Each structure stands twice: as C-alpha cells, then as structure tokens.
C-alpha cells in the first residue's frame, strides 16, 4: 500500500491531463477537474484502460483490471477529477481496492 | 515490392462515418464514388443513394459491408498511386476481401461477389437470433469461465488486445454474458448491431455452402504478403486463399497475435485503410506499433 504524497497527486493529475489532451487532441488549458470525459472529450473505455496501464507501469502496481471494474460499477467515473481520485485510490490500495467497500 | 515496413490493415465495417479519413484526402471522393456506383450496379441499386451522414445504411449489415469494401478499395488505389506499398497486408474479419483486392488476388467485382455469397450463405444457414459483442477488462480465462458456468451458447471469436475480446453466439445468451461480465469486473461490455455470429462454429454449415459457391470465382496469387488472422500463416496461393476465405467465416481470429507476429517481422508502421480508426485505437496496447493517419500518408 503506497501513501499518496503531494508529489504523487501532482504526477497523477499531470499525467491524466496530458494524456487526455494528447489522445483527444484538445488544448490542455481547456481541461479541468469538472471536464466530462465522454461528453466534453469524447473519451472511451479504451482510454481508461490505457491510462490504468500507464499507472501500473509507472508505480509498479499489483492490481487486476477486474478489481477496478468491480469498483467502477459502484463508483462510476464521469469527470477528469473523479478519474484522478480513482487512480489515486488504485495506487494507494492496489488489489485491496475492494476492501474499501467493507 | 517496396522494402518499407508498412502494414496495410483493412477493417470489416464501421459503425460511424463522422470523422472518416477520406474526407481530407484529395481525390478520395472521386475514386470512392466510382466504386460505389459500380457496386450499386453490380449488387444493390440502393447503394447509389449512400451519403456519409444523411443516408449511411449503418443499420443494414450487407450494404455496410459493400460500402466499407468500396471505401477500402478506393484508399488502396490512392495508396498505390502515391507509390506506397505494404510489407504485409491484413484483412480484419470481413476486411479480408479488401485485403485481397489490395494484394491483386481478386477484382473489385469478385470482392463484391464474395461479400454477397458469404452473407447469403451464412444468413440462410441460421435459424435462431444471433449476435456479437465486445468485452474489455477481463482476460480470456475469466470470460471462458463465465460462459461455461452459465452454460451460455457463446464463443470468444477474436482477441483485440490483452484484455479486449470479441464474442459471438446466441443473442439471448449475449445479453446475459454482458451482464455477468459487468458483475465480474469488465470495464466495458457492448452488444454489436450484427445478426451473424461471425467466426463462430455456428457458421460452419453456412461456410461449407459458401465454399461450394465460390469454386468458380477467379482468385489469383497475391502480389504482396497477406497474413491470416486465424493462425498468422502467409496466404500465398489461390488454393490457400480459398481455404482461408471459408475458414475465416467460422474460425476464431486473433488480431492481437497477428499484430505481434507482424511486429516480430519488424513491421511496425500500420495504416488503417477504412472509414474509421477503431483498429488504430486497439493497437495502443501493443508496444512498438504505430498507426499512421491516412491524411499523413496521402496529403
């Protein structure tokens, strides 16, 4: 279990913003925490999956995708800010993410 | 043949023409309309009324295949005109007909005939509602386990990436699979708007009928290296191609493995020759492969 430092929080935010600016071909200045991933950026689940893979490599995470999927069913992500919060939880709890439900 | 490392990839069909790449390519409209008019005269007069936004026939399974084939053939000619030649060509699913056109194995008319005969043979052999779907986020073992535990009449019929799969089977069971997959942790599940369970064993009878009907069609040896999505062999002779055309209908594909094989042969630069960029999106999960936008290749 990793503790989320200010450095990690900033890295995650920066990575998510840059990723969507690049993938969706929009100016990064147009993205904020309230930006809707689907409605404003035309994002999709493959992008979500790719982002998870990026963080898995970057932080050497031990987490199965289906654990994230089960968590996401109960905690759907709609905005960039919500996505960042979920990524931080994934980094912090890895395969124990579902323990948060208990 | 060029010594470049490009792979030309021909998709099956699209579900959206909103950002189709041809609109930015000089000369595309003329070529595409020539093929479309020819296809309308040869197969279905309604095709002449096609319009990308206002009359796209996206809910018509067969017309969509004719249109995608015409679209891909137009791009193939433009790529050749620009002196671009592939090291390898691949046809994704029903994109095999356009890949064979690009390789010089079949004429445009023969490609249309193959599409028509495949659709007719398969459709006539089915007496239950069937469908297809996509699942993202589970691995093959997880999906197989759900299918077996719930006794679903569904098969995994393609792998697009390590956690991205296509499934085919009975429509009633498809809906159930989508629900169970969500419960199991799939990040995304979606039924596709097709009525034929492509690449599944349910099509074996139809495929055998198709085999008998294509025996007289003219098929030549390809001028470029065409790869099978079933077992990644090279389709080098008319006999091998005929066999591939038949088994392509009822055997599972593995697009992920095909990309890996191409990469192992140092083919890392892909061009998706169709109306969408869906395959390019999937390729983000294969390290070392890069899809080039058509507008960059055909400025």
Short mmCIF file of C-alpha atoms in Angstrom, two decimals:
data_model
loop_
_atom_site.label_atom_id
_atom_site.label_comp_id
_atom_site.label_asym_id
_atom_site.label_seq_id
_atom_site.Cartn_x
_atom_site.Cartn_y
_atom_site.Cartn_z
CA UNK A 1 0.00 0.00 0.00
CA UNK A 2 1.51 3.32 -1.06
CA UNK A 3 0.82 6.54 0.72
CA UNK A 4 -0.29 9.32 -1.53
CA UNK A 5 2.13 12.21 -1.27
CA UNK A 6 1.63 15.62 -2.79
CA UNK A 7 4.21 14.65 -5.40
CA UNK A 8 2.25 11.57 -6.45
CA UNK A 9 -1.01 13.54 -6.51
CA UNK A 10 0.56 16.14 -8.79
CA UNK A 11 2.14 13.49 -11.02
CA UNK A 12 -1.18 11.70 -11.46
CA UNK A 13 -3.02 14.92 -12.22
CA UNK A 14 -0.39 15.98 -14.72
CA UNK A 15 -0.37 12.56 -16.41
CA UNK A 16 -4.17 12.43 -16.70
CA UNK A 17 -4.43 15.97 -18.10
CA UNK A 18 -1.60 15.39 -20.61
CA UNK A 19 -3.00 12.01 -21.62
CA UNK A 20 -6.45 13.34 -22.48
CA UNK A 21 -5.08 16.46 -24.15
CA UNK A 22 -2.96 14.22 -26.37
CA UNK A 23 -5.49 11.44 -27.03
CA UNK A 24 -8.45 13.73 -27.60
CA UNK A 25 -6.46 16.41 -29.41
CA UNK A 26 -7.59 19.27 -27.19
CA UNK A 27 -5.67 22.12 -25.62
CA UNK A 28 -4.65 21.10 -22.10
CA UNK A 29 -5.79 24.53 -20.89
CA UNK A 30 -9.37 23.52 -21.78
CA UNK A 31 -9.28 20.56 -19.38
CA UNK A 32 -10.19 20.93 -15.71
CA UNK A 33 -11.38 18.62 -12.94
CA UNK A 34 -15.02 19.14 -13.95
CA UNK A 35 -14.47 18.23 -17.62
CA UNK A 36 -16.72 15.36 -18.66
CA UNK A 37 -14.64 12.55 -20.17
CA UNK A 38 -17.37 11.36 -22.50
CA UNK A 39 -19.37 14.50 -23.26
CA UNK A 40 -16.55 17.05 -23.44
CA UNK A 41 -13.61 14.93 -24.60
CA UNK A 42 -15.29 12.08 -26.50
CA UNK A 43 -13.26 9.66 -24.36
CA UNK A 44 -13.89 5.93 -24.20
CA UNK A 45 -13.19 2.85 -22.09
CA UNK A 46 -10.07 2.01 -24.09
CA UNK A 47 -8.56 5.31 -22.97
CA UNK A 48 -9.40 4.45 -19.37
CA UNK A 49 -7.73 1.07 -19.82
CA UNK A 50 -4.64 2.63 -21.38
CA UNK A 51 -4.35 5.11 -18.53
CA UNK A 52 -4.54 2.29 -15.99
CA UNK A 53 -1.72 0.51 -17.85
CA UNK A 54 0.37 3.68 -17.73
CA UNK A 55 -0.01 3.94 -13.95
CA UNK A 56 0.54 0.21 -13.45
CA UNK A 57 3.93 0.55 -15.13
CA UNK A 58 4.82 3.87 -13.56
CA UNK A 59 4.12 2.80 -9.97
CA UNK A 60 4.68 -0.95 -10.43
CA UNK A 61 1.15 -1.70 -9.25
CA UNK A 62 -0.20 -5.13 -8.43
CA UNK A 63 -3.82 -4.84 -9.47
CA UNK A 64 -6.15 -6.87 -11.65
CA UNK A 65 -8.30 -4.96 -14.10
CA UNK A 66 -11.41 -6.78 -12.95
CA UNK A 67 -10.88 -5.41 -9.43
CA UNK A 68 -11.00 -1.92 -10.90
CA UNK A 69 -14.04 -2.91 -12.99
CA UNK A 70 -15.94 -4.14 -9.93
CA UNK A 71 -15.10 -0.96 -8.06
CA UNK A 72 -16.06 1.22 -11.04
CA UNK A 73 -19.53 -0.36 -11.27
CA UNK A 74 -20.32 1.05 -7.82
CA UNK A 75 -18.31 4.23 -8.25
CA UNK A 76 -18.70 5.31 -11.87
CA UNK A 77 -16.31 7.90 -13.18
CA UNK A 78 -17.65 10.75 -15.28
CA UNK A 79 -15.22 13.66 -14.88
CA UNK A 80 -11.46 14.14 -15.01
CA UNK A 81 -11.43 14.96 -11.29
CA UNK A 82 -13.25 11.72 -10.42
CA UNK A 83 -10.86 9.77 -12.61
CA UNK A 84 -7.85 11.27 -10.84
CA UNK A 85 -9.35 10.36 -7.46
CA UNK A 86 -9.93 6.79 -8.62
CA UNK A 87 -6.37 6.49 -9.95
CA UNK A 88 -5.06 7.68 -6.59
CA UNK A 89 -7.16 5.04 -4.81
CA UNK A 90 -5.81 2.39 -7.20
CA UNK A 91 -2.23 3.46 -6.48
CA UNK A 92 -2.90 3.52 -2.77
CA UNK A 93 -4.82 0.25 -2.40
CA UNK A 94 -3.94 -1.84 -5.48
CA UNK A 95 -5.66 -5.26 -5.30
CA UNK A 96 -7.20 -4.33 -1.96
CA UNK A 97 -9.29 -1.64 -3.61
CA UNK A 98 -12.49 -3.57 -2.96
CA UNK A 99 -11.72 -3.67 0.77
CA UNK A 100 -12.82 -0.04 0.77
CA UNK A 101 -16.35 -1.32 0.23
CA UNK A 102 -16.37 -3.18 3.53
CA UNK B 1 7.76 -4.74 -53.95
CA UNK B 2 8.91 -1.96 -51.67
CA UNK B 3 11.29 -2.62 -48.78
CA UNK B 4 9.31 -0.41 -46.44
CA UNK B 5 7.89 -1.68 -43.16
CA UNK B 6 4.27 -0.63 -43.62
CA UNK B 7 1.32 -2.89 -42.92
CA UNK B 8 -1.96 -2.05 -44.66
CA UNK B 9 -4.88 -3.08 -42.47
CA UNK B 10 -8.37 -3.41 -43.92
CA UNK B 11 -11.28 -3.27 -41.44
CA UNK B 12 -14.55 -5.21 -41.70
CA UNK B 13 -17.05 -2.42 -41.38
CA UNK B 14 -17.67 0.71 -39.38
CA UNK B 15 -20.34 1.96 -37.01
CA UNK B 16 -19.69 5.63 -37.65
CA UNK B 17 -18.65 7.85 -40.56
CA UNK B 18 -18.45 11.13 -38.63
CA UNK B 19 -14.70 11.57 -38.92
CA UNK B 20 -13.99 9.27 -41.83
CA UNK B 21 -10.44 9.96 -43.05
CA UNK B 22 -11.26 10.05 -46.75
CA UNK B 23 -12.84 13.48 -46.44
CA UNK B 24 -9.36 15.04 -46.02
CA UNK B 25 -7.72 13.11 -48.85
CA UNK B 26 -7.57 14.72 -52.30
CA UNK B 27 -9.12 12.51 -54.95
CA UNK B 28 -10.83 10.18 -52.49
CA UNK B 29 -14.39 11.25 -53.26
CA UNK B 30 -13.98 10.63 -56.99
CA UNK B 31 -12.49 7.15 -56.50
CA UNK B 32 -14.99 6.18 -53.84
CA UNK B 33 -17.98 7.29 -55.90
CA UNK B 34 -16.70 5.35 -58.91
CA UNK B 35 -16.54 2.18 -56.82
CA UNK B 36 -19.87 2.87 -55.14
CA UNK B 37 -21.70 3.34 -58.45
CA UNK B 38 -20.08 0.15 -59.73
CA UNK B 39 -21.17 -1.69 -56.57
CA UNK B 40 -24.70 -0.32 -56.92
CA UNK B 41 -24.90 -1.61 -60.49
CA UNK B 42 -23.43 -4.97 -59.57
CA UNK B 43 -25.21 -5.73 -56.29
CA UNK B 44 -27.78 -3.32 -54.89
CA UNK B 45 -29.07 -0.15 -56.66
CA UNK B 46 -29.85 1.48 -53.30
CA UNK B 47 -26.12 1.91 -52.69
CA UNK B 48 -26.12 4.79 -55.18
CA UNK B 49 -28.10 6.82 -52.64
CA UNK B 50 -25.43 6.45 -49.95
CA UNK B 51 -24.41 9.57 -48.06
CA UNK B 52 -21.90 9.60 -45.18
CA UNK B 53 -24.17 11.49 -42.80
CA UNK B 54 -27.68 11.55 -44.22
CA UNK B 55 -28.09 8.07 -45.69
CA UNK B 56 -25.28 5.89 -44.36
CA UNK B 57 -27.10 2.49 -44.21
CA UNK B 58 -25.33 1.77 -40.91
CA UNK B 59 -28.27 -0.37 -39.79
CA UNK B 60 -28.01 -2.52 -42.94
CA UNK B 61 -25.44 -5.25 -42.40
CA UNK B 62 -24.82 -6.17 -46.03
CA UNK B 63 -24.84 -2.67 -47.51
CA UNK B 64 -22.40 -1.54 -44.83
CA UNK B 65 -20.01 -4.28 -45.96
CA UNK B 66 -20.30 -3.22 -49.61
CA UNK B 67 -19.70 0.41 -48.66
CA UNK B 68 -16.70 -0.36 -46.46
CA UNK B 69 -15.26 -2.58 -49.19
CA UNK B 70 -15.71 0.21 -51.78
CA UNK B 71 -14.17 2.70 -49.36
CA UNK B 72 -11.16 0.46 -48.71
CA UNK B 73 -10.63 -0.26 -52.41
CA UNK B 74 -10.62 3.49 -53.15
CA UNK B 75 -7.96 4.00 -50.47
CA UNK B 76 -5.95 1.08 -51.82
CA UNK B 77 -5.78 2.68 -55.27
CA UNK B 78 -4.79 6.04 -53.81
CA UNK B 79 -2.02 4.46 -51.73
CA UNK B 80 -0.66 2.73 -54.82
CA UNK B 81 -0.88 5.96 -56.81
CA UNK B 82 1.23 7.58 -54.08
CA UNK B 83 3.79 4.78 -54.56
CA UNK B 84 3.07 3.28 -51.15
CA UNK B 85 3.34 -0.49 -50.95
CA UNK B 86 2.86 -2.68 -47.90
CA UNK B 87 5.33 -5.16 -46.47
CA UNK B 88 2.28 -7.04 -45.14
CA UNK B 89 -1.44 -6.74 -45.73
CA UNK B 90 -4.10 -7.95 -43.30
CA UNK B 91 -7.88 -8.03 -43.52
CA UNK B 92 -9.63 -7.75 -40.18
CA UNK B 93 -12.61 -10.13 -40.21
CA UNK B 94 -14.66 -9.38 -43.35
CA UNK B 95 -11.92 -6.91 -44.32
CA UNK B 96 -10.22 -9.92 -45.91
CA UNK B 97 -11.94 -9.15 -49.23
CA UNK B 98 -10.44 -5.66 -49.42
CA UNK B 99 -7.04 -7.01 -48.36
CA UNK B 100 -7.18 -9.48 -51.25
CA UNK B 101 -8.21 -6.70 -53.65
CA UNK B 102 -5.23 -4.66 -52.46
CA UNK B 103 -2.94 -7.65 -52.99
CA UNK B 104 -4.22 -8.13 -56.53
CA UNK B 105 -5.82 -11.51 -55.77
CA UNK B 106 -9.39 -10.56 -56.56
CA UNK B 107 -11.03 -7.92 -58.73
CA UNK B 108 -13.46 -5.39 -57.30
CA UNK B 109 -16.36 -7.35 -58.79
CA UNK B 110 -15.13 -10.65 -57.35
CA UNK B 111 -14.77 -8.99 -53.94
CA UNK B 112 -18.40 -7.85 -54.11
CA UNK B 113 -19.47 -11.34 -55.15
CA UNK B 114 -17.59 -12.88 -52.22
CA UNK B 115 -19.27 -10.50 -49.78
CA UNK B 116 -22.70 -11.25 -51.23
CA UNK B 117 -22.22 -15.03 -51.28
CA UNK B 118 -20.83 -15.12 -47.76
CA UNK B 119 -23.72 -13.09 -46.40
CA UNK B 120 -26.35 -15.13 -48.26
CA UNK B 121 -24.81 -18.49 -47.32
CA UNK B 122 -24.45 -17.60 -43.65
CA UNK B 123 -27.84 -15.97 -43.34
CA UNK B 124 -29.60 -18.93 -44.93
CA UNK B 125 -27.94 -21.35 -42.51
CA UNK B 126 -29.12 -19.61 -39.32
CA UNK B 127 -32.50 -20.30 -37.75
CA UNK B 128 -32.10 -18.53 -34.42
CA UNK B 129 -31.37 -14.92 -33.44
CA UNK B 130 -27.60 -14.49 -33.12
CA UNK B 131 -25.32 -11.62 -32.30
CA UNK B 132 -21.84 -10.45 -31.34
CA UNK B 133 -20.40 -8.36 -28.55
CA UNK B 134 -17.19 -6.83 -27.18
CA UNK B 135 -15.74 -7.15 -23.70
CA UNK B 136 -12.94 -5.02 -22.26
CA UNK B 137 -11.19 -5.53 -18.93
CA UNK B 138 -11.43 -9.30 -18.43
CA UNK B 139 -8.91 -11.89 -19.56
CA UNK B 140 -9.69 -14.92 -21.72
CA UNK B 141 -9.86 -17.30 -18.75
CA UNK B 142 -12.37 -15.08 -16.92
CA UNK B 143 -14.65 -14.87 -19.96
CA UNK B 144 -14.42 -18.58 -20.66
CA UNK B 145 -15.29 -19.31 -17.06
CA UNK B 146 -18.42 -17.14 -17.19
CA UNK B 147 -19.51 -18.82 -20.43
CA UNK B 148 -19.04 -22.30 -19.00
CA UNK B 149 -20.56 -21.65 -15.60
CA UNK B 150 -23.70 -20.09 -17.07
CA UNK B 151 -23.84 -22.61 -19.97
CA UNK B 152 -24.01 -19.79 -22.49
CA UNK B 153 -24.03 -20.57 -26.21
CA UNK B 154 -21.29 -18.04 -26.84
CA UNK B 155 -17.70 -18.28 -28.09
CA UNK B 156 -14.72 -15.98 -27.88
CA UNK B 157 -14.11 -15.22 -31.55
CA UNK B 158 -11.35 -12.64 -31.53
CA UNK B 159 -8.77 -11.10 -29.24
CA UNK B 160 -8.02 -7.46 -29.97
CA UNK B 161 -5.66 -6.80 -27.06
CA UNK B 162 -4.60 -8.49 -23.84
CA UNK B 163 -7.92 -7.56 -22.17
CA UNK B 164 -10.13 -6.86 -25.17
CA UNK B 165 -12.23 -9.60 -26.77
CA UNK B 166 -14.99 -10.17 -29.31
CA UNK B 167 -17.64 -12.81 -28.65
CA UNK B 168 -20.26 -14.42 -30.92
CA UNK B 169 -23.29 -16.60 -30.29
CA UNK B 170 -26.99 -16.73 -29.45
CA UNK B 171 -28.47 -13.29 -28.94
CA UNK B 172 -30.40 -14.29 -25.78
CA UNK B 173 -27.20 -15.53 -24.17
CA UNK B 174 -25.24 -12.50 -25.37
CA UNK B 175 -27.25 -10.14 -23.20
CA UNK B 176 -26.70 -12.45 -20.22
CA UNK B 177 -22.96 -12.56 -20.87
CA UNK B 178 -22.77 -8.77 -20.99
CA UNK B 179 -24.50 -8.58 -17.58
CA UNK B 180 -22.38 -11.31 -15.98
CA UNK B 181 -19.18 -9.78 -17.37
CA UNK B 182 -20.03 -6.45 -15.76
CA UNK B 183 -20.57 -8.21 -12.44
CA UNK B 184 -17.23 -9.98 -12.87
CA UNK B 185 -15.45 -6.65 -13.39
CA UNK B 186 -15.47 -5.90 -17.12
CA UNK B 187 -14.71 -2.24 -17.67
CA UNK B 188 -16.86 -2.17 -20.77
CA UNK B 189 -19.29 -4.54 -22.48
CA UNK B 190 -21.37 -3.89 -25.58
CA UNK B 191 -23.52 -5.85 -27.98
CA UNK B 192 -22.78 -5.20 -31.63
CA UNK B 193 -25.51 -4.50 -34.17
CA UNK B 194 -24.93 -7.61 -36.26
CA UNK B 195 -27.15 -10.65 -36.69
CA UNK B 196 -24.49 -13.10 -37.85
CA UNK B 197 -22.16 -14.67 -35.24
CA UNK B 198 -19.02 -14.26 -37.35
CA UNK B 199 -16.04 -16.53 -36.71
CA UNK B 200 -18.01 -19.00 -34.58
CA UNK B 201 -18.75 -22.67 -35.04
CA UNK B 202 -22.42 -21.79 -35.58
CA UNK B 203 -21.44 -20.75 -39.10
CA UNK B 204 -19.77 -23.98 -40.19
CA UNK B 205 -22.73 -25.18 -42.26
CA UNK B 206 -23.09 -21.81 -43.98
CA UNK B 207 -19.35 -21.66 -44.60
CA UNK B 208 -19.43 -25.06 -46.31
CA UNK B 209 -22.23 -23.82 -48.55
CA UNK B 210 -20.14 -20.71 -49.31
CA UNK B 211 -17.19 -22.94 -50.24
CA UNK B 212 -19.24 -24.64 -52.95
CA UNK B 213 -20.46 -21.34 -54.34
CA UNK B 214 -17.05 -19.67 -54.71
CA UNK B 215 -15.31 -22.53 -56.51
CA UNK B 216 -15.69 -20.85 -59.92
CA UNK B 217 -14.62 -17.36 -58.86
CA UNK B 218 -11.28 -16.14 -60.17
CA UNK B 219 -8.68 -15.81 -57.45
CA UNK B 220 -5.01 -15.16 -58.21
CA UNK B 221 -1.82 -15.44 -56.18
CA UNK B 222 -1.32 -12.24 -54.16
CA UNK B 223 1.30 -9.72 -55.24
CA UNK B 224 2.01 -8.74 -51.65
CA UNK B 225 2.36 -10.64 -48.39
CA UNK B 226 -1.13 -11.25 -46.95
CA UNK B 227 -1.31 -12.66 -43.42
CA UNK B 228 -4.03 -14.86 -41.91
CA UNK B 229 -5.73 -13.60 -38.74
CA UNK B 230 -6.54 -17.19 -37.76
CA UNK B 231 -3.07 -18.70 -37.48
CA UNK B 232 -0.84 -15.94 -38.94
CA UNK B 233 0.30 -18.00 -41.97
CA UNK B 234 1.02 -16.30 -45.29
CA UNK B 235 -1.74 -16.60 -47.87
CA UNK B 236 0.45 -17.35 -50.86
CA UNK B 237 -1.61 -19.34 -53.39
CA UNK B 238 -5.17 -19.27 -54.76
CA UNK B 239 -5.86 -22.61 -53.04
CA UNK B 240 -4.70 -21.34 -49.66
CA UNK B 241 -6.76 -18.19 -50.15
CA UNK B 242 -9.93 -20.17 -50.98
CA UNK B 243 -9.44 -22.23 -47.83
CA UNK B 244 -8.84 -19.07 -45.81
CA UNK B 245 -11.97 -17.39 -47.17
CA UNK B 246 -14.06 -20.31 -45.96
CA UNK B 247 -12.47 -20.83 -42.56
CA UNK B 248 -12.42 -17.07 -41.93
CA UNK B 249 -16.20 -17.33 -41.56
CA UNK B 250 -16.32 -19.91 -38.79
CA UNK B 251 -12.90 -19.99 -37.09
CA UNK B 252 -11.87 -17.65 -34.25
CA UNK B 253 -9.41 -14.88 -35.15
CA UNK B 254 -6.60 -13.44 -33.09
CA UNK B 255 -5.86 -9.88 -34.13
CA UNK B 256 -3.60 -9.32 -31.12
CA UNK B 257 -1.38 -12.28 -32.08
CA UNK B 258 -1.37 -11.09 -35.70
CA UNK B 259 -0.05 -7.68 -34.68
CA UNK B 260 2.62 -9.36 -32.56
CA UNK B 261 3.72 -11.54 -35.48
CA UNK B 262 3.94 -8.52 -37.77
CA UNK B 263 5.97 -6.64 -35.17
CA UNK B 264 8.30 -9.63 -34.86
CA UNK B 265 8.90 -9.26 -38.60
CA UNK B 266 9.84 -5.61 -37.98
CA UNK B 267 6.59 -4.32 -39.47
CA UNK B 268 5.70 -1.61 -37.00
CA UNK B 269 4.08 1.12 -39.09
CA UNK B 270 0.40 0.44 -39.68
CA UNK B 271 -2.07 2.19 -41.95
CA UNK B 272 -5.78 1.52 -41.37
CA UNK B 273 -7.42 1.57 -44.78
CA UNK B 274 -11.06 2.12 -43.90
CA UNK B 275 -13.66 4.62 -42.76
CA UNK B 276 -12.83 4.56 -39.04
CA UNK B 277 -9.76 4.33 -36.84
CA UNK B 278 -11.08 1.64 -34.49
CA UNK B 279 -8.18 -0.74 -35.10
CA UNK B 280 -5.68 2.03 -34.51
CA UNK B 281 -7.27 2.66 -31.11
CA UNK B 282 -6.90 -1.00 -30.17
CA UNK B 283 -3.26 -1.04 -31.20
CA UNK B 284 -2.38 1.33 -28.35
CA UNK B 285 -1.92 -1.78 -26.25
CA UNK B 286 0.78 -3.32 -28.42
CA UNK B 287 4.18 -1.84 -27.66
CA UNK B 288 6.19 -0.76 -30.66
CA UNK B 289 3.33 -0.50 -33.17
CA UNK B 290 2.37 2.86 -34.56
CA UNK B 291 -0.67 3.63 -36.69
CA UNK B 292 -0.25 6.46 -39.19
CA UNK B 293 -3.27 8.59 -40.10
CA UNK B 294 -4.18 8.29 -43.77
CA UNK B 295 -4.14 12.06 -44.13
CA UNK B 296 -0.42 12.00 -43.33
CA UNK B 297 0.24 9.30 -45.94
CA UNK B 298 -1.94 10.82 -48.66
CA UNK B 299 -1.58 14.58 -48.21
#
